[in-house]
Short mmCIF file of C-alpha atoms and ligand atoms in Angstrom, two decimals:
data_model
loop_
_atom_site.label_atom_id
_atom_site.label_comp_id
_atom_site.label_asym_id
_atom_site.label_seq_id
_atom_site.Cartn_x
_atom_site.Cartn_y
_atom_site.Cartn_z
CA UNK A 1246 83.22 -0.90 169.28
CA UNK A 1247 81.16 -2.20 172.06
CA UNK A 1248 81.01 -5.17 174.42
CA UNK A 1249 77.99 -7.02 176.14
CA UNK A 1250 77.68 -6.34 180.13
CA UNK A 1251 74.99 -7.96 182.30
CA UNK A 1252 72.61 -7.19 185.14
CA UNK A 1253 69.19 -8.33 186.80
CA UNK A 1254 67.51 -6.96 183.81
CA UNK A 1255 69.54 -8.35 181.60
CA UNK A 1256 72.33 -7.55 179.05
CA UNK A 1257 73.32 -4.10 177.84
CA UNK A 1258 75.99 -2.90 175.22
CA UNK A 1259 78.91 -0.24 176.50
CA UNK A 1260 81.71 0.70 174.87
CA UNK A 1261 84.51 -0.80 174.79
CA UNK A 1262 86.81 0.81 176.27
CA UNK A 1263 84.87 1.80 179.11
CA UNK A 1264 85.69 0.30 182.89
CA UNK A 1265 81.76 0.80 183.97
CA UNK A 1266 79.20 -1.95 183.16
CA UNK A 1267 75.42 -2.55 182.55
CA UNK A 1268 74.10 -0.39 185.32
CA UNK A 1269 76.19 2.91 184.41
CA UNK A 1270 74.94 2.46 181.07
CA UNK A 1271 71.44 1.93 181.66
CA UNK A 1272 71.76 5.31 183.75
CA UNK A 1273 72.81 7.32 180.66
CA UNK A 1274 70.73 5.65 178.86
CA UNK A 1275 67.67 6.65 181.03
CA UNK A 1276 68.78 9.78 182.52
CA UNK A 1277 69.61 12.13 180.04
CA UNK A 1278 69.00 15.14 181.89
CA UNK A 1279 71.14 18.27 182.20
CA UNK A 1280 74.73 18.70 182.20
CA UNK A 1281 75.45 18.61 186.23
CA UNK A 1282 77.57 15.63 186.54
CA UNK A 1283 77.82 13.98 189.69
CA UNK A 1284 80.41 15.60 191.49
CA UNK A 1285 84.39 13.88 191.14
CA UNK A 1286 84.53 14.30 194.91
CA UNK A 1287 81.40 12.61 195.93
CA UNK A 1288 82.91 9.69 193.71
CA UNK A 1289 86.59 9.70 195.17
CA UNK A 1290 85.06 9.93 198.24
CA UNK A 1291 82.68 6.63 197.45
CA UNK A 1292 86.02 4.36 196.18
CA UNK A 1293 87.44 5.41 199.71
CA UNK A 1294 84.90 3.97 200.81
CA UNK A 1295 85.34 1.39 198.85
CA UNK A 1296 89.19 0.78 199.87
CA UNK A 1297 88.39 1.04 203.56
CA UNK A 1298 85.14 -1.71 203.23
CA UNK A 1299 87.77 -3.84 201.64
CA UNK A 1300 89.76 -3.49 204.25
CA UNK A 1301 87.43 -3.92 206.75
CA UNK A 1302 85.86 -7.34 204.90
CA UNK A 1303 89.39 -8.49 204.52
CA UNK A 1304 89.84 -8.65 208.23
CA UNK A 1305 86.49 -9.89 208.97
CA UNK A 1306 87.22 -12.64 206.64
CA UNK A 1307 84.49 -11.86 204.17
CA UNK A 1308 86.95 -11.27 201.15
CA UNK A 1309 89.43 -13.13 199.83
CA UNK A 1310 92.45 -11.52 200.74
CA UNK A 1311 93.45 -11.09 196.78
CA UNK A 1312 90.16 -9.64 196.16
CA UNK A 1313 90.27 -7.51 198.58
CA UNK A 1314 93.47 -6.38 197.18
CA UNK A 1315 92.81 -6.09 193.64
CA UNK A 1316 89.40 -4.16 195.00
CA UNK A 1317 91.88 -1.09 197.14
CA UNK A 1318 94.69 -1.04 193.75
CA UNK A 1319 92.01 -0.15 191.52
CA UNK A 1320 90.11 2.22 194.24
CA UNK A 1321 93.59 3.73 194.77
CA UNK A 1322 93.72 4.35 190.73
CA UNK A 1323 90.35 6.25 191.07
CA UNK A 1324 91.51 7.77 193.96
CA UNK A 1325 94.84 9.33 192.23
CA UNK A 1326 91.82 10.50 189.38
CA UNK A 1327 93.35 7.94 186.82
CA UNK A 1328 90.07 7.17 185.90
CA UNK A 1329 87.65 10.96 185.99
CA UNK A 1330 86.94 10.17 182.70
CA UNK A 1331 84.74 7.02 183.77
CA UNK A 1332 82.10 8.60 185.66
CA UNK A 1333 79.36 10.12 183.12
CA UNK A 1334 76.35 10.40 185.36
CA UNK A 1335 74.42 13.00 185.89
CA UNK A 1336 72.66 14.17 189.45
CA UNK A 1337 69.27 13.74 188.25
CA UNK A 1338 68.99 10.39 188.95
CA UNK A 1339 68.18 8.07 191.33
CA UNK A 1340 67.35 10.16 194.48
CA UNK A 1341 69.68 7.93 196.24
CA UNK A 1342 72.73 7.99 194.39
CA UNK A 1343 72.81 4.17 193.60
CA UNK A 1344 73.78 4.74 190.19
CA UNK A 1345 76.62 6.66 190.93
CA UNK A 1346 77.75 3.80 193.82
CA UNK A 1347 77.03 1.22 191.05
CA UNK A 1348 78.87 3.13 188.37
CA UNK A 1349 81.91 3.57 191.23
CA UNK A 1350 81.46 -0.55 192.02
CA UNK A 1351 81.44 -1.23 188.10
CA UNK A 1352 84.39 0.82 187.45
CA UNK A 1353 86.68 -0.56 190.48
CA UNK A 1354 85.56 -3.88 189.24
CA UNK A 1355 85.82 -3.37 185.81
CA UNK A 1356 89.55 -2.19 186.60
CA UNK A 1357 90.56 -5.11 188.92
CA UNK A 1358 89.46 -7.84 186.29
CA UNK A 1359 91.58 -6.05 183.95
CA UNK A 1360 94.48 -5.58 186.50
CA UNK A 1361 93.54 -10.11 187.65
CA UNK A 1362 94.39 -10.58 183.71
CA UNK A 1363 90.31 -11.05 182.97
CA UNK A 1364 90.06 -8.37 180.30
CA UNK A 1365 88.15 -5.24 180.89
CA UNK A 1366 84.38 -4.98 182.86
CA UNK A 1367 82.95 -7.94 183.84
CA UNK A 1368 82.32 -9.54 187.15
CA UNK A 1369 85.14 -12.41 187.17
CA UNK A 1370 87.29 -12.95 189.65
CA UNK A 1371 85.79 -9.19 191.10
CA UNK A 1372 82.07 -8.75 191.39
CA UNK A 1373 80.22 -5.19 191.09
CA UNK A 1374 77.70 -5.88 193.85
CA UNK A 1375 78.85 -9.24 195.90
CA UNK A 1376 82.81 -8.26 196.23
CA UNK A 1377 83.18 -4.05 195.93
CA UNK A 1378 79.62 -3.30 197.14
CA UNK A 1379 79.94 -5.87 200.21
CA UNK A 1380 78.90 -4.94 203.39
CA UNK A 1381 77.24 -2.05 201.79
CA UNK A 1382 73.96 -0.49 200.52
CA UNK A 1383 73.71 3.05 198.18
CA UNK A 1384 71.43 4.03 201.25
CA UNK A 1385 74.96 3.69 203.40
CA UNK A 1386 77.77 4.95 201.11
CA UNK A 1387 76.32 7.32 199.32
CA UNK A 1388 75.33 9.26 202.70
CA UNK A 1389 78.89 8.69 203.54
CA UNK A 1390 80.87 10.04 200.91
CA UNK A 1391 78.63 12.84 200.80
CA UNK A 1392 79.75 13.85 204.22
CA UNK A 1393 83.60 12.66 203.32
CA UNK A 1394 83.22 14.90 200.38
CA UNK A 1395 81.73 17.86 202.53
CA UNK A 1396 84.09 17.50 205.28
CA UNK A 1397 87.34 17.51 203.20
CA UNK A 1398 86.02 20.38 200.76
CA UNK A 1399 85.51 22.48 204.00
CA UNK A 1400 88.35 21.30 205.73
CA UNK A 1401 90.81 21.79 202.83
CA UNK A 1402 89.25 24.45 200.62
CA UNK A 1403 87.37 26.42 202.41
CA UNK A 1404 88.55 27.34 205.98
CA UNK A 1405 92.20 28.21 204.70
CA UNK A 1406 90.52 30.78 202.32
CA UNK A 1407 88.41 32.08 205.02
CA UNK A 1408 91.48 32.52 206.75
CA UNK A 1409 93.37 33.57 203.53
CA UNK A 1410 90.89 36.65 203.13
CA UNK A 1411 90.06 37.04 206.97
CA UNK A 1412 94.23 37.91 207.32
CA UNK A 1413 94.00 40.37 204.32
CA UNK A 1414 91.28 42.76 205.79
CA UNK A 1415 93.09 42.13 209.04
CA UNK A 1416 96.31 43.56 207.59
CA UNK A 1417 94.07 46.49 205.98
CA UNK A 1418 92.31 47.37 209.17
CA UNK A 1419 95.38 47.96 211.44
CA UNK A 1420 96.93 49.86 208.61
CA UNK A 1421 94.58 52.61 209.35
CA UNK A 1422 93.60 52.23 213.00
CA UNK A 1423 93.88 56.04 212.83
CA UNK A 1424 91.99 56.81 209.75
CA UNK A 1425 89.20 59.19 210.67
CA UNK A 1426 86.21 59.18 208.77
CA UNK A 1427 82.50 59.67 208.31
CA UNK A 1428 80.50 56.86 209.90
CA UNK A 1429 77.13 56.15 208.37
CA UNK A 1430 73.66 54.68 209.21
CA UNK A 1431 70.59 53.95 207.46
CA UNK A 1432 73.19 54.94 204.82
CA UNK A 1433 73.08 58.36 206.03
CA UNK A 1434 75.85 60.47 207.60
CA UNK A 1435 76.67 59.32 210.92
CA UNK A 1436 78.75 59.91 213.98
CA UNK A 1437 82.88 59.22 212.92
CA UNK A 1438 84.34 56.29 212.63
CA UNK A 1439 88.03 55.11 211.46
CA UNK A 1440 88.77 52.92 208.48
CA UNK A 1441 90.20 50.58 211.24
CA UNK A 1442 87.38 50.22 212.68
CA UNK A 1443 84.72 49.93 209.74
CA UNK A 1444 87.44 47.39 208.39
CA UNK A 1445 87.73 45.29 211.32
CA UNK A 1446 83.90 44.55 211.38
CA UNK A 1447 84.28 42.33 208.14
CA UNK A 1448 87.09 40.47 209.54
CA UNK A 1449 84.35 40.14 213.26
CA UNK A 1450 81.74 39.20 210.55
CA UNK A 1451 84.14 36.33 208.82
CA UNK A 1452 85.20 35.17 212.41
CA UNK A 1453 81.70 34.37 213.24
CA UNK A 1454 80.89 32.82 209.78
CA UNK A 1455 84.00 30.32 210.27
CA UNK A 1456 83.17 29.65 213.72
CA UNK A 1457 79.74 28.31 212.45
CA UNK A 1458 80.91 26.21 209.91
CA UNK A 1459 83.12 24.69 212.46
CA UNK A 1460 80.54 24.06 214.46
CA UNK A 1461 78.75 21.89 212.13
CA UNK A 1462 81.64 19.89 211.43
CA UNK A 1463 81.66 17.16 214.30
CA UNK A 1464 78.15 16.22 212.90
CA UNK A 1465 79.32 16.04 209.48
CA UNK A 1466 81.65 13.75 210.29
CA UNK A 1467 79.61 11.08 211.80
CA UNK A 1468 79.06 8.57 208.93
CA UNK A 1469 75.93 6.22 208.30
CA UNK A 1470 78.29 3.85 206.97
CA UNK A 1471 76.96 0.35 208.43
CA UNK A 1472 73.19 1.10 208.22
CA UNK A 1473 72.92 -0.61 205.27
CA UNK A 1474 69.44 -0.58 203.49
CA UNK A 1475 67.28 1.11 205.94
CA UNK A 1476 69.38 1.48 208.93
CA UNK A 1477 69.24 -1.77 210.76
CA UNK A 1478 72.75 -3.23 209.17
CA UNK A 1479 71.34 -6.23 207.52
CA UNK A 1480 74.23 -8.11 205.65
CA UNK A 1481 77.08 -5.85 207.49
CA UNK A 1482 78.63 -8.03 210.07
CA UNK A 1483 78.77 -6.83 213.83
CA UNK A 1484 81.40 -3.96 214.54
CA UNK A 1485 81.79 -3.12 210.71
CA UNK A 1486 80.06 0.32 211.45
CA UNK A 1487 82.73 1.55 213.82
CA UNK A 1488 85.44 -0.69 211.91
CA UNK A 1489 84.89 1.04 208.37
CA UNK A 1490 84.97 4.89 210.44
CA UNK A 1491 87.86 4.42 212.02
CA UNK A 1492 89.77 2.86 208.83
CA UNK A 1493 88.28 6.18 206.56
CA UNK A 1494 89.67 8.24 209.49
CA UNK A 1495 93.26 6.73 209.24
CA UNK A 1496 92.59 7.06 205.33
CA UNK A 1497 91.51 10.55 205.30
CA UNK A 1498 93.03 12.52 208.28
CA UNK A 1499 89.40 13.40 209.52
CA UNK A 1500 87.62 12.55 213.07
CA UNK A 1501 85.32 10.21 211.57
CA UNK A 1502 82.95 8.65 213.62
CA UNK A 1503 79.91 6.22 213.32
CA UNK A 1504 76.67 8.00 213.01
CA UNK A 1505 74.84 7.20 216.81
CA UNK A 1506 71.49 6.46 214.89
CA UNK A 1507 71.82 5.04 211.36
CA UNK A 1508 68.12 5.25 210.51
CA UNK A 1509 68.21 9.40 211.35
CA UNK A 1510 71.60 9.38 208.86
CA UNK A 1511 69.64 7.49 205.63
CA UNK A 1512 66.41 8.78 206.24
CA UNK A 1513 67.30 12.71 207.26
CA UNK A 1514 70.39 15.12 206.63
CA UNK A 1515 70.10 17.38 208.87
CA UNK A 1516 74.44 17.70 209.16
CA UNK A 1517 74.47 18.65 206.04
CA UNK A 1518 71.42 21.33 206.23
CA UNK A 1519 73.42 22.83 209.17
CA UNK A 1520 76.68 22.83 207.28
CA UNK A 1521 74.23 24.78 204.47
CA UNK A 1522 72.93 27.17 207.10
CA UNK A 1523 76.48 28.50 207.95
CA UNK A 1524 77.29 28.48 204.44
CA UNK A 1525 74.94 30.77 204.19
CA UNK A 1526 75.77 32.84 207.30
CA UNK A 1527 79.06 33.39 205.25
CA UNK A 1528 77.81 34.59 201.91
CA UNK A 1529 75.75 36.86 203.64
CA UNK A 1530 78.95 38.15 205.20
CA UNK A 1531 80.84 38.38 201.57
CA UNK A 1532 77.76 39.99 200.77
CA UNK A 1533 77.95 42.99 202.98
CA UNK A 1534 81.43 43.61 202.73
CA UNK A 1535 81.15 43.12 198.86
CA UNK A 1536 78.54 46.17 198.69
CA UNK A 1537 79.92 48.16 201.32
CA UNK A 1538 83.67 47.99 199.64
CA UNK A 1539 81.91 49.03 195.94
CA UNK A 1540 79.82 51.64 197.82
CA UNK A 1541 82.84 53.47 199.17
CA UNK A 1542 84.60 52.80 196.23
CA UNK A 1543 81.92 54.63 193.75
CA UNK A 1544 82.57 57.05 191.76
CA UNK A 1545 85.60 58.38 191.36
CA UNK A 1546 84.14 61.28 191.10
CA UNK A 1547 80.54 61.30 191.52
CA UNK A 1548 80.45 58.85 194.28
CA UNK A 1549 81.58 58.34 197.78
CA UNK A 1550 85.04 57.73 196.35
CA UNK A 1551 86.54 56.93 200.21
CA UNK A 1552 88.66 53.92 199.23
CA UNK A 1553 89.86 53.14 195.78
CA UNK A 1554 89.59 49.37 194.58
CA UNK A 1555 92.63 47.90 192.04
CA UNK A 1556 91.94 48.82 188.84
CA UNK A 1557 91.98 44.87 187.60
CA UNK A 1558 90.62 45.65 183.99
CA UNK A 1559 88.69 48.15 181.52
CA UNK A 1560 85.25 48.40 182.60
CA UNK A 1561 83.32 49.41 179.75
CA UNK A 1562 83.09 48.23 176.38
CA UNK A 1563 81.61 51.66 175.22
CA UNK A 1564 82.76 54.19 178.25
CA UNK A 1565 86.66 54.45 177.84
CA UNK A 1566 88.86 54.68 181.04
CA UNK A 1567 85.69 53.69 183.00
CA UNK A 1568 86.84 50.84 185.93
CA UNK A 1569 84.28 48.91 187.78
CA UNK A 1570 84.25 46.99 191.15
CA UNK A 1571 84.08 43.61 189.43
CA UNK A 1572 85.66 41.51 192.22
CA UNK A 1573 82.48 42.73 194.75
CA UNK A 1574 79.79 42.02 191.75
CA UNK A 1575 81.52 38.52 191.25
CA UNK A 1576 81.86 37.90 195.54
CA UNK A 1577 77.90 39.09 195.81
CA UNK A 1578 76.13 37.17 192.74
CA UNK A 1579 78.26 33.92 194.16
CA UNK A 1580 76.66 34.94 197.72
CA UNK A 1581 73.56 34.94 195.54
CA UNK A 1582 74.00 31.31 194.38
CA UNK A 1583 74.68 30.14 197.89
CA UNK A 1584 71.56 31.63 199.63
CA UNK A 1585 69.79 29.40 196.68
CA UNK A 1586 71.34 26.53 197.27
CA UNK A 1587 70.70 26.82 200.76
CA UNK A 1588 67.01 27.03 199.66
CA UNK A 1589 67.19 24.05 197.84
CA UNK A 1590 69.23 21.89 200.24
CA UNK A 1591 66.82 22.79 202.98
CA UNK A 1592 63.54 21.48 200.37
CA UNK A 1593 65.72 18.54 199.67
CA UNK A 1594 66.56 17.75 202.97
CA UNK A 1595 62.99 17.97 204.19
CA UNK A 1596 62.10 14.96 201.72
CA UNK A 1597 62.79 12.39 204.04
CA UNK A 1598 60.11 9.64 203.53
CA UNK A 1599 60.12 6.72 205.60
CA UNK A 1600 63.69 5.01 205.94
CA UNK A 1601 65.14 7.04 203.12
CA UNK A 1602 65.86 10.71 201.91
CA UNK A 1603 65.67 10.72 198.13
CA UNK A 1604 67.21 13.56 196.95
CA UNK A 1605 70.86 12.89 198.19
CA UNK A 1606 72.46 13.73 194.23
CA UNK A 1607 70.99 17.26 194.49
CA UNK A 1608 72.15 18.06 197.92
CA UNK A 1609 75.38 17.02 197.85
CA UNK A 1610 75.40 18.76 194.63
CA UNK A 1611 74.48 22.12 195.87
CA UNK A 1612 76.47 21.77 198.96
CA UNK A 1613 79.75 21.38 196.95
CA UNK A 1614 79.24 23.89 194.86
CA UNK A 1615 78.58 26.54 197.73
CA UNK A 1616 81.62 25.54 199.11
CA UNK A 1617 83.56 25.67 195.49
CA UNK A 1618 81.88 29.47 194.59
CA UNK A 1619 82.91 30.64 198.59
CA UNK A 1620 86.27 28.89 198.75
CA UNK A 1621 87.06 30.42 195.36
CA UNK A 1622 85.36 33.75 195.75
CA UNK A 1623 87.35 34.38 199.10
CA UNK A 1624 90.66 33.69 197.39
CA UNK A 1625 89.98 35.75 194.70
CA UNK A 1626 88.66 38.43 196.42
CA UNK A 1627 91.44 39.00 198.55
CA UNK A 1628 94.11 38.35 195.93
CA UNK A 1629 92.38 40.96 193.48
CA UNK A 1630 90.83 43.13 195.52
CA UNK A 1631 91.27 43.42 199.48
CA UNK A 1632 95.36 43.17 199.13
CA UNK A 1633 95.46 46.28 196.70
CA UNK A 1634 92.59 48.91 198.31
CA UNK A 1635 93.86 52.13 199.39
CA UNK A 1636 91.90 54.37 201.49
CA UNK A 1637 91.66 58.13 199.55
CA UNK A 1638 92.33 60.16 203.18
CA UNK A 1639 91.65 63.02 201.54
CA UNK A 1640 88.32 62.52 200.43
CA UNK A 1641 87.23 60.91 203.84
CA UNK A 1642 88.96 63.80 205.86
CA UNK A 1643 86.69 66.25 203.00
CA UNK A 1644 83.32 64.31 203.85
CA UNK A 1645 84.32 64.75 207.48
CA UNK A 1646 85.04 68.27 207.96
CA UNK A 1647 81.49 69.12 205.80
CA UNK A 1648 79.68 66.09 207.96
CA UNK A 1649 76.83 67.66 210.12
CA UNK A 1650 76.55 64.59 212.67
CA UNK A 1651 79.98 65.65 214.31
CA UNK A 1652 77.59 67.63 216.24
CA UNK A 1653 76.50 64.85 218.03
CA UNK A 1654 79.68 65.58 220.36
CA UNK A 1655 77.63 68.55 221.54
CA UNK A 1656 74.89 66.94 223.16
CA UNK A 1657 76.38 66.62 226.69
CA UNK A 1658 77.25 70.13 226.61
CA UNK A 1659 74.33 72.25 225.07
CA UNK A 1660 71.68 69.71 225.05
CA UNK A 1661 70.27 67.54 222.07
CA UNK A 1662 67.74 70.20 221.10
CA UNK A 1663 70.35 72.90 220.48
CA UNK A 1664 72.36 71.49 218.65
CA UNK A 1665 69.62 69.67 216.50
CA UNK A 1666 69.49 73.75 215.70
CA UNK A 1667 73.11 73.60 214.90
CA UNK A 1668 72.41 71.25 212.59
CA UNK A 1669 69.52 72.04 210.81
CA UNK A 1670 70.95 75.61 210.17
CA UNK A 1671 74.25 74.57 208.92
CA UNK A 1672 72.79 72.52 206.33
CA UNK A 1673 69.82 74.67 205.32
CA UNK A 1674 71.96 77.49 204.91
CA UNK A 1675 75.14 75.68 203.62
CA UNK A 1676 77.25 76.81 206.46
CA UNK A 1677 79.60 74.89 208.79
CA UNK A 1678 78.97 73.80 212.49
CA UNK A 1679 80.94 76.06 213.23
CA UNK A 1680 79.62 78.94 211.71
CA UNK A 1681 75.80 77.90 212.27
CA UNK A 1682 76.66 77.16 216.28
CA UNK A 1683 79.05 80.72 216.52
CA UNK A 1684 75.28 82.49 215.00
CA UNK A 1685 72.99 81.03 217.63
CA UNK A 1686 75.52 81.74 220.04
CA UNK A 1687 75.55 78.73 221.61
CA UNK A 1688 79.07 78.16 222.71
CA UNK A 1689 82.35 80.19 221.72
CA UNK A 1690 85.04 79.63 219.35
CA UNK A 1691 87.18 77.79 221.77
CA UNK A 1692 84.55 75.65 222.94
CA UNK A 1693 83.90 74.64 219.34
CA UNK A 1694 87.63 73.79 219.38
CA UNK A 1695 87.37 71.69 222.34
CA UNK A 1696 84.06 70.02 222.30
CA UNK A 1697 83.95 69.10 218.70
CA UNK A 1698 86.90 66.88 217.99
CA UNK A 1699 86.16 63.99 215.54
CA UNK A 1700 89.44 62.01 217.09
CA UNK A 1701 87.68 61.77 220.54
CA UNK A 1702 84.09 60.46 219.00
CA UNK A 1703 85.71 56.97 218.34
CA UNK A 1704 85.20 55.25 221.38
CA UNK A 1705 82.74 55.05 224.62
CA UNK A 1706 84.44 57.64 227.00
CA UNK A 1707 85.37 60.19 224.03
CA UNK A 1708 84.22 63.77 224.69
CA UNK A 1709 83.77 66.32 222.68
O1 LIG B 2463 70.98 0.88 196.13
C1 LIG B 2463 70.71 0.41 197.22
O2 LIG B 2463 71.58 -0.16 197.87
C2 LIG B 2463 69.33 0.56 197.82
C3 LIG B 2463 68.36 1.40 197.06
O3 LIG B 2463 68.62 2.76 197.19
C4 LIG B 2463 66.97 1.16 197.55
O4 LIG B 2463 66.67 1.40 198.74
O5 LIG B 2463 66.12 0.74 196.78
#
């Protein structure tokens, strides 16, 4: 069953049950492409802005006051995600999102008809474009809710699992803040370290990731809400810019702010390529600590073996009993996705022409799902992984004691050259330090004892 909807090009049948009108449909009609569906948030963010411009017009006197209500019931409906099911389009479409702000100014329409008593769809008493749309262009709200959609992903999502994960290795490196074991560089044997210590670096490396996303944040939350069509506010009366932030900050519990130039926030999105860049400055984080937890978790016995991850599940399909680190593959191939999004956000975002950026859909897309993949990977990796690794003291005190770079210590005693000696002997002939440094007669028994003392190599000061 269908009914007939209208718009500048004329009419167009949509089902009949559906809220959305002419325009939606002529977008599924046309664009066909893919299975990405605009995001839900980018939508609930566009019928806040929806609630908050009828707000605003209400008080300027450019709605009817029952209008204006019927227009911030329904956008409350969408808001509560009574009506997910009415948003079908895809991202590849228009580069500037009007389809999506058409199908989200159908649908609140649509609604309020039905909620005046009109029936379903239509355009009587609420109109699409002259009543929901007012005050607006796409090339306004769409920029907008992708930053409303940004900002509350980060700000609810993703910096408490930051935190969530950040508190985990936190708890795991003062566990073992005397944990001695084999430091390594160039992924070769190294001077000693403790578990602490190698731990707490992760939790130094998340710091610095959060503190960058923060950073970007102010920015994200100015809005180009009141530019309009290209920036210069035509059919937006005076004040509704700062009006329509400060009634989506009241709405939504952010700082947001008008956008100081409006033609920069249509035309570039350079916010939102920041928020990308320390997006990325955090999977590369997860990426590191990802491989180095799976490197000193290989083996179990043919590896490095020095911590062992929770066995979550059976590994193999084929090699019974076999475990794998499956938490650090899934952690690194989302760290993966995020470095290419970041890619693609940065070519979208450098396709500014003119007064307009036309590739809003496929940022915002990418965006959102970087900040899904690391919200949910950091959650997940500290719930099944971080919180149940145990250090295996054993084997890190047994790479240790055979370790050759212990004779580092040495240096300010017998010189670097001697006990480069040291060295080399012990491990061409498969001897200890000790044994190798008693032959060349270098330094006693005793001073072995004294000098060479992995406990004092941990920190600037330690002798050996
Ligand atoms: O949809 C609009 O409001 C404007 C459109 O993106 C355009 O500039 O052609």
């Amino acid at each position: 069953m269908s009914r007939i909807e209208t718009d500048s090009l004329g009419p167009v049948e949509v089902p009949e049950d559906a809220y959305w009108g002419a325009q939606t449909q002529r977008s599924l009609i046309n664009f066909a492409i893919g299975k990405e569906r605009m995001p839900l948030a980018v939508l609930h963010a566009l019928a806040l802005v929806k609630k908050a411009a009828a707000r605003v017009n209400d008080r300027n006197g450019d709605l009817p006051a029952d209008i204006a209500r019927l227009i911030e019931q329904a956008a409350d409906e969408v808001l509560a995600g009574d009506h997910d099911d009415q948003f079908p389009l895809v991202v590849w479409q228009t580069g500037s999102g009007t389809q999506s702000n058409m199908n989200v100014n159908e649908v609140i329409a649509g609604r309020a008809n039905e909620l005046a008593g009109k029936g379903r769809g239509g355009k009587l008493p609420v109109h699409p474009n002259d009543h929901v749309n007012r005050s607006q262009s796409s090339n306004d709200c769409f920029p907008t809710a992708m930053h409303i959609a940004a900002a509350q992903a980060v700000h609810d999502k993703l910096l408490p699992a930051i935190a969530e994960l950040s508190a985990g290795l936190a708890e795991l490196s003062a566990r073992h803040t005397h944990l001695v074991k084999t430091g390594r560089t160039h992924m070769m044997d190294a001077t000693p370290i403790t578990f602490g210590q190698e731990v707490s670096a992760f939790v130094a490396q998340l710091d610095y990731a959060q503190r960058a996303i923060r950073a970007t944040l102010p920015a994200v939350c100015e809005l180009a809400q009141g530019g309009t069509a290209v920036g210069t506010g035509l059919n937006a009366p005076h004040g509704f810019a700062e009006a329509i932030a400060a009634e989506l900050a009241a709405l939504s519990g952010l700082p947001f702010v008008t956008a100081p130039n409006k033609f920069a926030a249509l035309a570039g999105h350079e916010p939102l390529t920041s928020l990308a860049g320390a997006l990325k400055t955090l999977a590369v984080a997860l990426m590191k600590i990802a491989n180095d937890l799976r490197l000193l978790g290989s083996g179990p016995r043919a590896g490095l073996a020095e911590v062992r991850l929770p066995a979550n599940e059976p590994g193999s399909s084929i090699m019974p009993g076999k475990v794998n680190p499956t938490q650090c593959e899934a952690l690194s191939m989302l760290a993966c996705q995020v470095l290419g999004n970041d890619t693609a956000i940065g070519f979208a975002a450098s396709q500014g022409h003119l007064q307009l950026n036309v590739f809003k859909p496929v940022i915002i897309h990418n965006l959102l799902q970087s900040i899904e993949l690391l919200a949910d990977g950091c959650r997940n990796f500290q719930q099944h992984c971080v919180a149940g690794i145990e250090p295996d003291a054993g084997q890190m005190a047994a790479h240790l004691e055979r370790g050759l770079m212990l004779v580092t210590a040495l240096n300010p005693h017998i010189g670097y050259d001697k006990a480069a000696e040291i060295a080399k002997k012990a491990y061409s002939e498969g001897k200890t330090l000790r044994e190798a440094a008693l032959e060349l007669k270098y330094l006693t028994n005793e001073q072995f004892d004294q000098w060479v003392r992995p406990e004092n190599m941990l920190a600037p000061g330690g002798k050996g």
